[in-house]
Amino acid sequence: MINKRLPKVWYGGDYNPEQWDKDTWDEDYRMFKLAGIDVATINVFSWALNQPNEDTYHLEWLDETIDRLHENGVFVCLATSTGAHPAWMARKYPDIRRVDFEGRKRQFGGRHNSCPSSPTYRKYAERMASKLAERYKNHPAVLIWHVSNEYGGYCYCDNCANGFREWLKSRYDTLDAVNKAWNTSFWGHTFYEWEEIVPPNGLSEEWQGGQNTNFQGISLDYRRFQSDRLLECYQLERDAIRKHTPDIPITTNLMGLYPELDYFKWAKEMDIISWDNYPSIDTPVSLTAMTHDLMRGLKGGDPFMLMEQTPSQQNWQPYNSLKRPGVMRLWSYQAVARGADTIMFFQLRRSIGATEKYHGAVIEHVGHEQTRVFRESADLGRELIQLSDKFIDARINARVAIVFDWENRWAIDLSSGPSIALDYVQEIHKYYDALYEQNVQVDMIGVEEELSKYDIVIAPVLYMVKSGHAKKLEAFVAAGGTLVTTFFSGIVNENDLVTTGGYPGELRKLLGIWAEEIDALDPKVTNQIVMKETLGDLQGEYECNLLFDLIHTEGAEVLATYGSDFYQGMPVLTKNIFGTGHAYYVASSPDKAFLKGLLSNLCHDKGIEPLVKSAEQGVEVSERVKAGKSYLFLLNHNEEKATFVLKEQRKDLITGQSISQKATIPGRAIMILEN
Ligand code: GLA
Ligand code: ZN
């Protein structure tokens, strides 16, 4: 449980009373009560208010805020206010201001703007965290610490450049090793002094905002370094807090598929994962589901926090659509169904000025409770009170895992060739979606996760094979596991240096194939996957596109071949028996029908069944289990009602009614069914 003081799904969100007068505070408490709101995330952006100069701290407003919230039945998720530095600090200590990708020294402005190497930032952020922790360590309202806010962005200043050199020294020890790792004999880049190394940006090796680089090795390491650097800032604040409150959990809000930080590494330093979920009206619901699963996977399946979502619309998307009636509740339960133990919003009251004044909020500009958004929020709040601690801490048991790795993603994104259309996240999502549509539960895992608990491991585009990973996958398959990997796998090591001797490098033995060439065509151009014979759900022809590995078998069985082009008849789907398990290679990017068929066959072979007997398209199912009890979440993403067939009768947790095997769920509705 995140904190025993509130044993239910937490309900609330970001709240900025510093933007309002005291009369409004009273109104807030009244309305929070009506909406069943029990947690407020406060002090996220109040550094300038809290510390008007170097030696003065004004925290009285915060004392009052916390006390009054608590008196009114609202706990706090207490942020440290370091997500944006004060203007005076930026003026007095220029080191806190970042240097951007184009090499420009930033002025004061914006947020998430501090240089992670800045001695000033580190000193004052740590001091602020420490002061807050000392002051509120015994306050009964404080449930959790929220360090800074949405860490992200890179800096290219001189302090970062020096820090990068130090980071490189500790990773590689010698300059010689750096030269090797980056293959600097290419284009005459050999470094003879550490000081010759400069950050890769628009002034040196990269262009298009960092989407392209001349030296993948340098760029990859700079990403690692910046991710680590920001993480150190998190750790500084965390440790300062922990000294005072060793028993209160500490988190920072992550951003799902955010590309710039290696969240698996971050997760090790966090007590609980929390994240901000902002899909737009046309985001595939299975992509959101996958992101929740990924956030759960960061800490080995532990329940996580939905820290932010909007009750209605955003302000920063091109078209800020309203969440249609029922959708806020539906998407809230989607988070819960996939492991969230909190449902929290940005924001509780809508601001009147600056960039977020048109961002949705529980309390809107009109100020009263007679709004659609408030009514929907309050209905959900009451429901969560009724559900109490039912499925809090319940876990998800998946037997299928999909591997996701940020460093591999960086390497693929930075790669020059073979195709600009190759998108790691999209390829991962294709596999996820094929399982999602069949209501098979999936864990999204990192490369360090223990594999023996899974029957099937899917590692799409495993371009970068890290040291020891191939051996680990071999052991998994040898012991009976099924592995699926795809085109453009096993190509490079951790430094983006090609493994010579034939693709897929270290995976070659396991897969029993050799990939001689890789063809890349405009994604509109397709080839065919021609099945050699009917294989369970797979028969006939399917389409594939994007990349096409030209492979030869070295022991693997050919299950399908290309249907056209000069490599017609060459293998496109292979299966290798390795020990007591099977390793599959999918040499191109297949259509959905193929992936559904392939994965349903593999699940069938392993006795992995969908969570329900059947469900109409658009009905998402997920299961959480706790103390021998199963909670089946059914989410109907369709506007219209839909039917499903359960494996057994269950009880609807919200209505108390018994649900027979074949049942109907209204449009955009949810059901939580207990066994
Ligand atoms: C992020 C931030 C919030 C707010 C929301 C708006 O998640 O953490 O402060 O800006 O976006 O969607
Ligand atoms: Zn910097």
Short mmCIF file of C-alpha atoms and ligand atoms in Angstrom, two decimals, residues 98-99 115-118 155-160 226, ligand 2:
data_model
loop_
_atom_site.label_atom_id
_atom_site.label_comp_id
_atom_site.label_asym_id
_atom_site.label_seq_id
_atom_site.Cartn_x
_atom_site.Cartn_y
_atom_site.Cartn_z
CA ARG A 98 20.61 25.88 -19.47
CA VAL A 99 22.42 26.13 -22.78
CA CYS A 115 20.86 22.86 -15.69
CA PRO A 116 21.28 19.50 -13.96
CA SER A 117 25.00 20.18 -13.43
CA SER A 118 24.49 23.63 -11.94
CA CYS A 155 21.59 20.96 -21.35
CA TYR A 156 24.82 21.66 -23.23
CA CYS A 157 26.58 24.18 -20.98
CA ASP A 158 30.23 24.11 -19.92
CA ASN A 159 29.37 22.52 -16.58
CA CYS A 160 27.58 19.76 -18.43
CA GLN A 226 21.98 13.61 -19.25
ZN ZN B 2 24.23 22.32 -18.13
#
